[in-house]
Short mmCIF file of N, CA and C in Angstrom, two decimals:
data_model
loop_
_atom_site.label_atom_id
_atom_site.label_comp_id
_atom_site.label_asym_id
_atom_site.label_seq_id
_atom_site.Cartn_x
_atom_site.Cartn_y
_atom_site.Cartn_z
N MET A 1 5.50 16.04 -28.47
CA MET A 1 6.37 16.13 -27.31
C MET A 1 7.62 16.97 -27.61
N LEU A 2 7.94 17.82 -26.69
CA LEU A 2 9.02 18.76 -26.85
C LEU A 2 10.35 17.98 -27.16
N LEU A 3 10.64 16.95 -26.45
CA LEU A 3 11.88 16.21 -26.68
C LEU A 3 12.00 15.67 -28.04
N LYS A 4 10.85 15.28 -28.64
CA LYS A 4 10.94 14.79 -30.07
C LYS A 4 11.32 15.91 -31.05
N GLN A 5 10.87 17.12 -30.72
CA GLN A 5 11.15 18.28 -31.54
C GLN A 5 12.58 18.75 -31.36
N LEU A 6 13.13 18.52 -30.15
CA LEU A 6 14.50 18.93 -29.91
C LEU A 6 15.42 17.79 -29.64
N LYS A 7 15.49 16.94 -30.61
CA LYS A 7 16.36 15.70 -30.50
C LYS A 7 17.79 16.11 -30.04
N GLY A 8 18.24 15.27 -29.15
CA GLY A 8 19.59 15.47 -28.65
C GLY A 8 19.70 16.39 -27.43
N LEU A 9 18.47 16.98 -27.04
CA LEU A 9 18.48 17.85 -25.84
C LEU A 9 18.76 17.06 -24.64
N PRO A 10 19.78 17.45 -23.84
CA PRO A 10 20.10 16.69 -22.67
C PRO A 10 18.97 16.82 -21.55
N VAL A 11 18.64 15.74 -20.90
CA VAL A 11 17.62 15.76 -19.83
C VAL A 11 18.24 15.27 -18.59
N THR A 12 18.36 16.13 -17.51
CA THR A 12 18.92 15.74 -16.28
C THR A 12 17.89 15.34 -15.31
N GLY A 13 18.09 14.26 -14.57
CA GLY A 13 17.12 13.80 -13.60
C GLY A 13 17.53 12.45 -12.99
N GLY A 14 16.63 11.92 -12.20
CA GLY A 14 16.85 10.60 -11.53
C GLY A 14 16.98 9.55 -12.59
N LYS A 15 17.76 8.51 -12.25
CA LYS A 15 18.04 7.43 -13.28
C LYS A 15 16.82 6.71 -13.84
N ASP A 16 15.75 6.67 -13.02
CA ASP A 16 14.58 5.95 -13.45
C ASP A 16 13.55 6.77 -14.14
N CYS A 17 13.82 8.06 -14.35
CA CYS A 17 12.86 8.98 -15.01
C CYS A 17 12.95 8.79 -16.52
N GLU A 18 11.82 8.92 -17.17
CA GLU A 18 11.69 8.79 -18.61
C GLU A 18 12.54 9.83 -19.34
N ALA A 19 13.22 9.47 -20.36
CA ALA A 19 13.99 10.39 -21.22
C ALA A 19 15.27 10.99 -20.60
N VAL A 20 15.59 10.58 -19.43
CA VAL A 20 16.83 11.10 -18.76
C VAL A 20 18.07 10.70 -19.53
N THR A 21 18.93 11.63 -19.79
CA THR A 21 20.25 11.36 -20.40
C THR A 21 21.39 11.52 -19.52
N LYS A 22 21.13 12.18 -18.31
CA LYS A 22 22.26 12.44 -17.36
C LYS A 22 21.66 12.45 -15.99
N THR A 23 22.20 11.63 -15.10
CA THR A 23 21.84 11.59 -13.69
C THR A 23 23.06 12.10 -12.90
N PRO A 24 22.90 13.27 -12.26
CA PRO A 24 24.06 13.85 -11.52
C PRO A 24 24.41 13.04 -10.29
N THR A 25 25.63 13.02 -9.91
CA THR A 25 26.01 12.34 -8.66
C THR A 25 25.62 13.25 -7.50
N ALA A 26 25.50 12.68 -6.29
CA ALA A 26 25.13 13.41 -5.06
C ALA A 26 26.25 14.52 -4.88
N GLY A 27 25.78 15.79 -4.80
CA GLY A 27 26.69 16.89 -4.55
C GLY A 27 27.24 17.48 -5.84
N GLU A 28 26.97 16.88 -7.02
CA GLU A 28 27.44 17.42 -8.26
C GLU A 28 26.91 18.77 -8.53
N ILE A 29 27.71 19.65 -8.99
CA ILE A 29 27.31 21.07 -9.29
C ILE A 29 27.47 21.27 -10.77
N PHE A 30 26.35 21.90 -11.34
CA PHE A 30 26.43 22.27 -12.80
C PHE A 30 25.81 23.64 -12.89
N THR A 31 25.93 24.25 -14.06
CA THR A 31 25.48 25.59 -14.29
C THR A 31 24.36 25.62 -15.34
N VAL A 32 23.32 26.42 -15.10
CA VAL A 32 22.26 26.63 -16.14
C VAL A 32 22.14 28.17 -16.38
N GLY A 33 21.68 28.54 -17.56
CA GLY A 33 21.46 29.97 -17.84
C GLY A 33 22.75 30.75 -17.67
N GLN A 34 22.61 31.99 -17.21
CA GLN A 34 23.70 32.90 -17.04
C GLN A 34 24.31 32.73 -15.67
N GLY A 35 24.93 31.62 -15.40
CA GLY A 35 25.75 31.41 -14.18
C GLY A 35 24.89 31.04 -12.98
N ILE A 36 23.77 30.41 -13.15
CA ILE A 36 23.02 29.90 -12.01
C ILE A 36 23.62 28.54 -11.66
N SER A 37 24.04 28.38 -10.46
CA SER A 37 24.69 27.15 -9.96
C SER A 37 23.63 26.26 -9.47
N VAL A 38 23.66 24.97 -9.87
CA VAL A 38 22.68 23.93 -9.40
C VAL A 38 23.45 22.76 -8.77
N THR A 39 23.06 22.48 -7.57
CA THR A 39 23.68 21.36 -6.86
C THR A 39 22.66 20.23 -6.71
N ALA A 40 23.02 18.99 -7.11
CA ALA A 40 22.14 17.85 -6.99
C ALA A 40 22.28 17.30 -5.56
N LEU A 41 21.12 17.12 -4.93
CA LEU A 41 21.07 16.67 -3.61
C LEU A 41 20.23 15.34 -3.62
N HIS A 42 20.85 14.20 -3.45
CA HIS A 42 20.19 12.96 -3.47
C HIS A 42 19.31 12.83 -2.20
N THR A 43 18.03 12.67 -2.39
CA THR A 43 17.12 12.61 -1.28
C THR A 43 16.19 11.36 -1.44
N PRO A 44 16.71 10.12 -1.41
CA PRO A 44 15.92 8.99 -1.65
C PRO A 44 14.96 8.71 -0.49
N CYS A 45 13.77 8.22 -0.87
CA CYS A 45 12.77 7.69 0.07
C CYS A 45 11.44 7.55 -0.65
N HIS A 46 10.87 8.68 -1.08
CA HIS A 46 9.64 8.59 -1.87
C HIS A 46 9.87 7.67 -3.06
N THR A 47 10.98 7.92 -3.76
CA THR A 47 11.54 7.01 -4.76
C THR A 47 13.05 6.91 -4.43
N GLN A 48 13.64 5.89 -4.89
CA GLN A 48 15.08 5.72 -4.68
C GLN A 48 15.92 6.63 -5.53
N ASP A 49 15.40 7.12 -6.66
CA ASP A 49 16.18 7.96 -7.47
C ASP A 49 15.83 9.45 -7.35
N SER A 50 15.15 9.82 -6.19
CA SER A 50 14.77 11.18 -5.94
C SER A 50 15.98 12.06 -5.79
N ILE A 51 15.93 13.23 -6.44
CA ILE A 51 16.98 14.23 -6.33
C ILE A 51 16.31 15.62 -6.11
N SER A 52 16.77 16.33 -5.10
CA SER A 52 16.39 17.70 -4.97
C SER A 52 17.48 18.56 -5.59
N TYR A 53 17.06 19.71 -6.08
CA TYR A 53 18.06 20.56 -6.80
C TYR A 53 18.08 21.96 -6.05
N LEU A 54 19.29 22.30 -5.62
CA LEU A 54 19.53 23.61 -5.00
C LEU A 54 20.01 24.56 -6.11
N PHE A 55 19.31 25.60 -6.34
CA PHE A 55 19.61 26.62 -7.37
C PHE A 55 20.17 27.85 -6.59
N GLU A 56 21.33 28.35 -6.99
CA GLU A 56 21.95 29.56 -6.38
C GLU A 56 22.32 30.56 -7.47
N ASP A 57 21.82 31.78 -7.30
CA ASP A 57 22.08 32.89 -8.22
C ASP A 57 22.49 34.14 -7.36
N GLY A 58 23.78 34.35 -7.17
CA GLY A 58 24.20 35.42 -6.26
C GLY A 58 23.79 35.02 -4.86
N ASN A 59 23.07 35.89 -4.19
CA ASN A 59 22.62 35.62 -2.82
C ASN A 59 21.25 34.95 -2.73
N ASP A 60 20.62 34.70 -3.86
CA ASP A 60 19.30 34.04 -3.92
C ASP A 60 19.46 32.51 -4.03
N ARG A 61 18.67 31.83 -3.23
CA ARG A 61 18.69 30.38 -3.19
C ARG A 61 17.28 29.82 -3.20
N ALA A 62 17.15 28.74 -4.00
CA ALA A 62 15.87 27.97 -4.00
C ALA A 62 16.16 26.53 -4.14
N VAL A 63 15.33 25.70 -3.44
CA VAL A 63 15.53 24.25 -3.57
C VAL A 63 14.22 23.69 -4.08
N PHE A 64 14.36 22.83 -5.18
CA PHE A 64 13.22 22.13 -5.72
C PHE A 64 13.21 20.77 -5.20
N THR A 65 12.25 20.43 -4.39
CA THR A 65 12.31 19.17 -3.62
C THR A 65 11.46 18.04 -4.13
N GLY A 66 10.76 18.22 -5.22
CA GLY A 66 9.91 17.15 -5.76
C GLY A 66 8.95 16.57 -4.77
N ASP A 67 9.00 15.27 -4.55
CA ASP A 67 8.05 14.64 -3.57
C ASP A 67 8.77 14.27 -2.24
N THR A 68 9.87 14.95 -1.94
CA THR A 68 10.54 14.69 -0.66
C THR A 68 10.05 15.60 0.37
N LEU A 69 10.19 16.90 0.23
CA LEU A 69 9.75 17.91 1.18
C LEU A 69 8.59 18.73 0.61
N PHE A 70 7.51 18.76 1.33
CA PHE A 70 6.39 19.64 1.03
C PHE A 70 6.33 20.71 2.03
N ILE A 71 5.67 21.80 1.76
CA ILE A 71 5.45 22.85 2.71
C ILE A 71 4.56 22.25 3.92
N GLY A 72 5.24 22.11 5.08
CA GLY A 72 4.51 21.51 6.25
C GLY A 72 4.44 20.03 6.27
N GLY A 73 5.14 19.34 5.37
CA GLY A 73 5.04 17.84 5.37
C GLY A 73 6.10 17.23 4.54
N CYS A 74 5.93 15.97 4.20
CA CYS A 74 6.93 15.21 3.37
C CYS A 74 6.18 14.14 2.58
N GLY A 75 6.83 13.58 1.63
CA GLY A 75 6.25 12.59 0.74
C GLY A 75 6.15 11.24 1.43
N ARG A 76 5.28 10.44 0.84
CA ARG A 76 5.16 9.03 1.36
C ARG A 76 6.45 8.28 1.08
N PHE A 77 6.66 7.19 1.84
CA PHE A 77 7.80 6.42 1.75
C PHE A 77 7.55 5.24 0.81
N PHE A 78 7.33 5.53 -0.50
CA PHE A 78 6.96 4.48 -1.45
C PHE A 78 8.10 3.46 -1.64
N GLU A 79 9.35 3.94 -1.75
CA GLU A 79 10.43 3.04 -2.02
C GLU A 79 11.48 3.09 -0.93
N GLY A 80 11.26 3.85 0.13
CA GLY A 80 12.26 4.05 1.15
C GLY A 80 11.83 3.79 2.58
N THR A 81 12.68 4.19 3.49
CA THR A 81 12.49 3.92 4.87
C THR A 81 12.45 5.22 5.66
N PRO A 82 11.95 5.14 6.95
CA PRO A 82 12.01 6.28 7.79
C PRO A 82 13.48 6.80 7.95
N ALA A 83 14.42 5.93 8.03
CA ALA A 83 15.82 6.41 8.12
C ALA A 83 16.22 7.25 6.90
N GLU A 84 15.83 6.84 5.67
CA GLU A 84 16.13 7.59 4.48
C GLU A 84 15.45 8.99 4.51
N MET A 85 14.17 9.04 4.93
CA MET A 85 13.49 10.27 4.95
C MET A 85 14.09 11.17 5.95
N HIS A 86 14.41 10.63 7.15
CA HIS A 86 15.13 11.45 8.12
C HIS A 86 16.36 12.05 7.63
N GLU A 87 17.20 11.29 6.99
CA GLU A 87 18.46 11.71 6.38
C GLU A 87 18.17 12.86 5.33
N ALA A 88 17.14 12.61 4.48
CA ALA A 88 16.83 13.56 3.38
C ALA A 88 16.41 14.89 3.95
N LEU A 89 15.50 14.84 4.96
CA LEU A 89 14.91 16.11 5.49
C LEU A 89 15.83 16.79 6.51
N ASN A 90 16.26 15.96 7.54
CA ASN A 90 16.89 16.53 8.70
C ASN A 90 18.39 16.61 8.67
N VAL A 91 18.96 16.01 7.61
CA VAL A 91 20.46 16.15 7.41
C VAL A 91 20.70 16.93 6.11
N THR A 92 20.23 16.35 4.97
CA THR A 92 20.53 17.00 3.69
C THR A 92 19.87 18.34 3.51
N LEU A 93 18.54 18.35 3.58
CA LEU A 93 17.83 19.61 3.32
C LEU A 93 17.94 20.63 4.44
N ALA A 94 17.99 20.09 5.71
CA ALA A 94 18.07 20.99 6.87
C ALA A 94 19.43 21.70 6.91
N SER A 95 20.44 21.14 6.18
CA SER A 95 21.76 21.75 6.23
C SER A 95 21.86 22.93 5.27
N LEU A 96 20.83 23.17 4.44
CA LEU A 96 20.86 24.31 3.56
C LEU A 96 20.69 25.56 4.31
N PRO A 97 21.14 26.71 3.80
CA PRO A 97 20.92 28.01 4.52
C PRO A 97 19.42 28.24 4.81
N ASP A 98 19.13 28.76 5.95
CA ASP A 98 17.73 28.91 6.38
C ASP A 98 16.95 29.78 5.41
N ASP A 99 17.59 30.72 4.64
CA ASP A 99 16.83 31.61 3.74
C ASP A 99 16.58 30.96 2.37
N THR A 100 16.88 29.69 2.24
CA THR A 100 16.64 28.95 0.94
C THR A 100 15.14 28.81 0.77
N LYS A 101 14.60 29.36 -0.29
CA LYS A 101 13.11 29.16 -0.61
C LYS A 101 12.88 27.74 -1.02
N VAL A 102 11.68 27.20 -0.68
CA VAL A 102 11.30 25.85 -0.92
C VAL A 102 10.24 25.81 -2.04
N TYR A 103 10.51 24.97 -3.01
CA TYR A 103 9.51 24.72 -4.13
C TYR A 103 9.24 23.23 -4.21
N PRO A 104 8.30 22.73 -3.54
CA PRO A 104 7.90 21.32 -3.66
C PRO A 104 7.22 20.99 -4.97
N GLY A 105 7.14 19.65 -5.25
CA GLY A 105 6.49 19.19 -6.51
C GLY A 105 4.98 19.35 -6.49
N HIS A 106 4.35 19.45 -5.36
CA HIS A 106 2.86 19.52 -5.32
C HIS A 106 2.45 20.50 -4.19
N GLU A 107 1.15 20.87 -4.24
CA GLU A 107 0.65 21.86 -3.29
C GLU A 107 -0.26 21.05 -2.33
N TYR A 108 0.24 20.60 -1.26
CA TYR A 108 -0.49 19.84 -0.23
C TYR A 108 -0.49 20.57 1.12
N THR A 109 -0.25 21.84 1.15
CA THR A 109 -0.08 22.56 2.42
C THR A 109 -1.25 22.49 3.33
N LYS A 110 -2.50 22.67 2.81
CA LYS A 110 -3.64 22.68 3.67
C LYS A 110 -3.82 21.34 4.39
N ALA A 111 -3.61 20.27 3.69
CA ALA A 111 -3.75 18.97 4.32
C ALA A 111 -2.59 18.71 5.31
N ASN A 112 -1.38 19.17 4.89
CA ASN A 112 -0.20 18.96 5.78
C ASN A 112 -0.36 19.78 7.11
N VAL A 113 -0.79 21.02 6.99
CA VAL A 113 -0.91 21.82 8.21
C VAL A 113 -2.05 21.38 9.09
N LYS A 114 -3.05 20.80 8.47
CA LYS A 114 -4.15 20.23 9.30
C LYS A 114 -3.64 19.10 10.21
N PHE A 115 -2.79 18.25 9.61
CA PHE A 115 -2.11 17.19 10.37
C PHE A 115 -1.19 17.75 11.39
N ALA A 116 -0.31 18.73 10.95
CA ALA A 116 0.66 19.29 11.86
C ALA A 116 0.03 19.91 13.12
N ALA A 117 -1.13 20.59 12.90
CA ALA A 117 -1.89 21.19 14.04
C ALA A 117 -2.35 20.12 15.03
N SER A 118 -2.61 18.91 14.52
CA SER A 118 -3.10 17.80 15.39
C SER A 118 -1.96 17.26 16.24
N VAL A 119 -0.72 17.54 15.79
CA VAL A 119 0.48 16.99 16.49
C VAL A 119 1.19 18.07 17.35
N LEU A 120 1.23 19.28 16.81
CA LEU A 120 2.06 20.33 17.40
C LEU A 120 1.24 21.63 17.45
N ASP A 121 0.86 22.06 18.64
CA ASP A 121 0.15 23.34 18.85
C ASP A 121 1.20 24.40 19.08
N SER A 122 1.65 25.08 18.01
CA SER A 122 2.70 26.09 18.11
C SER A 122 2.31 27.30 17.20
N GLU A 123 2.95 28.40 17.59
CA GLU A 123 2.75 29.64 16.79
C GLU A 123 3.13 29.49 15.31
N PRO A 124 4.31 28.86 15.03
CA PRO A 124 4.67 28.68 13.62
C PRO A 124 3.64 27.86 12.82
N VAL A 125 3.08 26.79 13.42
CA VAL A 125 2.04 25.96 12.76
C VAL A 125 0.78 26.78 12.57
N LYS A 126 0.41 27.63 13.54
CA LYS A 126 -0.82 28.46 13.42
C LYS A 126 -0.58 29.54 12.29
N LYS A 127 0.64 30.08 12.14
CA LYS A 127 0.86 31.04 11.11
C LYS A 127 0.79 30.38 9.73
N LEU A 128 1.37 29.13 9.61
CA LEU A 128 1.25 28.45 8.35
C LEU A 128 -0.17 28.10 7.97
N GLN A 129 -0.94 27.79 9.02
CA GLN A 129 -2.34 27.40 8.82
C GLN A 129 -3.09 28.65 8.33
N ALA A 130 -2.89 29.78 8.88
CA ALA A 130 -3.55 30.99 8.49
C ALA A 130 -3.18 31.38 7.01
N PHE A 131 -1.89 31.24 6.68
CA PHE A 131 -1.42 31.51 5.35
C PHE A 131 -2.07 30.54 4.35
N ALA A 132 -2.09 29.25 4.67
CA ALA A 132 -2.67 28.28 3.78
C ALA A 132 -4.14 28.50 3.55
N GLU A 133 -4.85 28.91 4.56
CA GLU A 133 -6.30 29.18 4.41
C GLU A 133 -6.56 30.36 3.58
N SER A 134 -5.71 31.35 3.46
CA SER A 134 -5.97 32.55 2.67
C SER A 134 -5.15 32.64 1.36
N ASN A 135 -4.43 31.56 1.04
CA ASN A 135 -3.67 31.54 -0.22
C ASN A 135 -3.79 30.23 -0.90
N LYS A 136 -3.96 30.26 -2.16
CA LYS A 136 -4.13 29.00 -2.96
C LYS A 136 -2.85 28.25 -3.12
N GLU A 137 -1.70 28.93 -3.25
CA GLU A 137 -0.40 28.32 -3.43
C GLU A 137 0.61 28.79 -2.45
N THR A 138 1.50 27.98 -2.04
CA THR A 138 2.57 28.34 -1.03
C THR A 138 3.95 28.12 -1.53
N GLN A 139 4.13 27.59 -2.75
CA GLN A 139 5.48 27.37 -3.23
C GLN A 139 6.27 28.62 -3.26
N GLY A 140 7.47 28.58 -2.74
CA GLY A 140 8.36 29.78 -2.82
C GLY A 140 8.07 30.84 -1.82
N LYS A 141 7.02 30.60 -1.00
CA LYS A 141 6.65 31.58 0.00
C LYS A 141 7.33 31.24 1.37
N PHE A 142 7.86 30.02 1.47
CA PHE A 142 8.47 29.63 2.76
C PHE A 142 9.89 29.11 2.53
N THR A 143 10.64 29.09 3.55
CA THR A 143 12.08 28.74 3.45
C THR A 143 12.38 27.49 4.25
N ILE A 144 13.59 27.06 4.13
CA ILE A 144 14.12 25.90 4.89
C ILE A 144 13.99 26.31 6.37
N GLY A 145 14.38 27.53 6.73
CA GLY A 145 14.20 27.97 8.10
C GLY A 145 12.82 27.91 8.63
N ASP A 146 11.83 28.25 7.73
CA ASP A 146 10.40 28.17 8.14
C ASP A 146 10.02 26.69 8.39
N GLU A 147 10.50 25.80 7.49
CA GLU A 147 10.17 24.37 7.62
C GLU A 147 10.69 23.83 8.93
N LYS A 148 11.85 24.20 9.31
CA LYS A 148 12.43 23.77 10.60
C LYS A 148 11.50 24.21 11.76
N LEU A 149 10.70 25.20 11.59
CA LEU A 149 9.86 25.67 12.66
C LEU A 149 8.46 25.10 12.60
N HIS A 150 7.84 24.88 11.46
CA HIS A 150 6.46 24.44 11.38
C HIS A 150 6.27 23.02 10.80
N ASN A 151 7.28 22.43 10.28
CA ASN A 151 7.16 21.07 9.65
C ASN A 151 7.50 20.04 10.73
N VAL A 152 6.45 19.30 11.15
CA VAL A 152 6.62 18.34 12.27
C VAL A 152 7.61 17.21 11.87
N PHE A 153 7.80 16.94 10.60
CA PHE A 153 8.75 15.95 10.12
C PHE A 153 10.17 16.43 10.26
N MET A 154 10.39 17.72 10.46
CA MET A 154 11.74 18.33 10.60
C MET A 154 11.95 18.74 12.05
N ARG A 155 11.16 18.23 12.98
CA ARG A 155 11.33 18.62 14.38
C ARG A 155 11.44 17.43 15.34
N PRO A 156 12.28 16.45 15.02
CA PRO A 156 12.33 15.24 15.91
C PRO A 156 12.84 15.56 17.34
N GLN A 157 13.58 16.73 17.51
CA GLN A 157 14.09 17.12 18.77
C GLN A 157 13.03 17.76 19.65
N ASP A 158 11.83 18.05 19.14
CA ASP A 158 10.78 18.74 19.87
C ASP A 158 10.09 17.78 20.83
N PRO A 159 10.09 18.17 22.16
CA PRO A 159 9.44 17.22 23.20
C PRO A 159 7.98 16.96 22.89
N LEU A 160 7.21 17.96 22.29
CA LEU A 160 5.87 17.77 21.97
C LEU A 160 5.71 16.66 20.82
N ILE A 161 6.61 16.72 19.88
CA ILE A 161 6.58 15.69 18.82
C ILE A 161 6.93 14.35 19.38
N GLN A 162 7.90 14.28 20.26
CA GLN A 162 8.25 13.01 20.86
C GLN A 162 7.10 12.45 21.73
N LYS A 163 6.42 13.34 22.40
CA LYS A 163 5.22 12.92 23.19
C LYS A 163 4.13 12.38 22.30
N ALA A 164 3.85 13.08 21.18
CA ALA A 164 2.76 12.70 20.31
C ALA A 164 3.06 11.36 19.62
N THR A 165 4.30 11.06 19.37
CA THR A 165 4.67 9.80 18.69
C THR A 165 5.03 8.72 19.63
N GLY A 166 5.31 9.06 20.90
CA GLY A 166 5.74 8.04 21.83
C GLY A 166 7.13 7.53 21.56
N GLU A 167 7.92 8.34 20.79
CA GLU A 167 9.25 7.95 20.34
C GLU A 167 10.22 9.04 20.79
N THR A 168 11.51 8.66 20.96
CA THR A 168 12.55 9.68 21.14
C THR A 168 13.65 9.59 20.08
N ASP A 169 13.78 8.42 19.45
CA ASP A 169 14.79 8.27 18.42
C ASP A 169 14.28 8.95 17.13
N PRO A 170 15.10 9.83 16.49
CA PRO A 170 14.62 10.53 15.28
C PRO A 170 14.04 9.65 14.19
N VAL A 171 14.64 8.52 13.99
CA VAL A 171 14.11 7.61 12.90
C VAL A 171 12.78 6.98 13.34
N GLY A 172 12.71 6.64 14.59
CA GLY A 172 11.42 6.13 15.13
C GLY A 172 10.27 7.18 15.03
N ILE A 173 10.66 8.41 15.31
CA ILE A 173 9.71 9.54 15.22
C ILE A 173 9.28 9.69 13.76
N MET A 174 10.20 9.66 12.84
CA MET A 174 9.86 9.83 11.43
C MET A 174 8.89 8.73 10.98
N GLY A 175 9.16 7.46 11.33
CA GLY A 175 8.27 6.40 10.98
C GLY A 175 6.87 6.56 11.56
N LYS A 176 6.85 6.89 12.82
CA LYS A 176 5.55 7.04 13.50
C LYS A 176 4.73 8.22 12.90
N LEU A 177 5.42 9.31 12.69
CA LEU A 177 4.72 10.49 12.09
C LEU A 177 4.20 10.12 10.72
N ARG A 178 4.95 9.41 9.91
CA ARG A 178 4.41 9.05 8.58
C ARG A 178 3.20 8.14 8.75
N GLU A 179 3.26 7.23 9.62
CA GLU A 179 2.20 6.32 9.89
C GLU A 179 0.93 7.12 10.32
N MET A 180 1.15 8.01 11.29
CA MET A 180 0.05 8.84 11.78
C MET A 180 -0.58 9.70 10.62
N LYS A 181 0.29 10.30 9.72
CA LYS A 181 -0.19 11.08 8.61
C LYS A 181 -0.98 10.22 7.58
N ASN A 182 -0.42 9.07 7.34
CA ASN A 182 -1.07 8.15 6.37
C ASN A 182 -2.52 7.84 6.84
N ASN A 183 -2.75 7.76 8.16
CA ASN A 183 -4.01 7.41 8.69
C ASN A 183 -4.90 8.58 9.15
N PHE A 184 -4.37 9.81 8.93
CA PHE A 184 -5.05 11.01 9.40
C PHE A 184 -6.27 11.34 8.44
N LYS A 185 -7.39 11.76 9.12
CA LYS A 185 -8.54 12.13 8.30
C LYS A 185 -8.98 13.52 8.61
#
């Protein structure tokens, strides 16, 4: 294991992760490499210690979202609530600049867009579906701005999403969408 070879190497991550030596506070900024700024964004729900990391290098931005935000979807609520996921997606991550590239922890786009298409018949969802069908990986190919257009979990204000869920409250919509996705085949 690399950590055994590099004793004393600091490991930054969620407090419950193995070998972590530092858990950044929400909004804490630190630097890696040659001046790359990293902001810790606490995004609890999938797990309570989930942290997304915003990397900024000049005008380039990327967010590493772990199991919180996937391309066209979101993580299961293993330790959290619909209110926490709504906050993580539609407040914390949605507040990032639209040109921020998204790097999720897993490649679930094909399954996510299949579900999204069952809920929202829109041009952005169709474009994502076409991309997912012709590309094996989607990490870094889409932005926060794209997610606001094709990710049904980030569109609680959309009347079609409200109709599909039978809900108008954003937290109620989040809970219903997750329930629908969990049961989707």
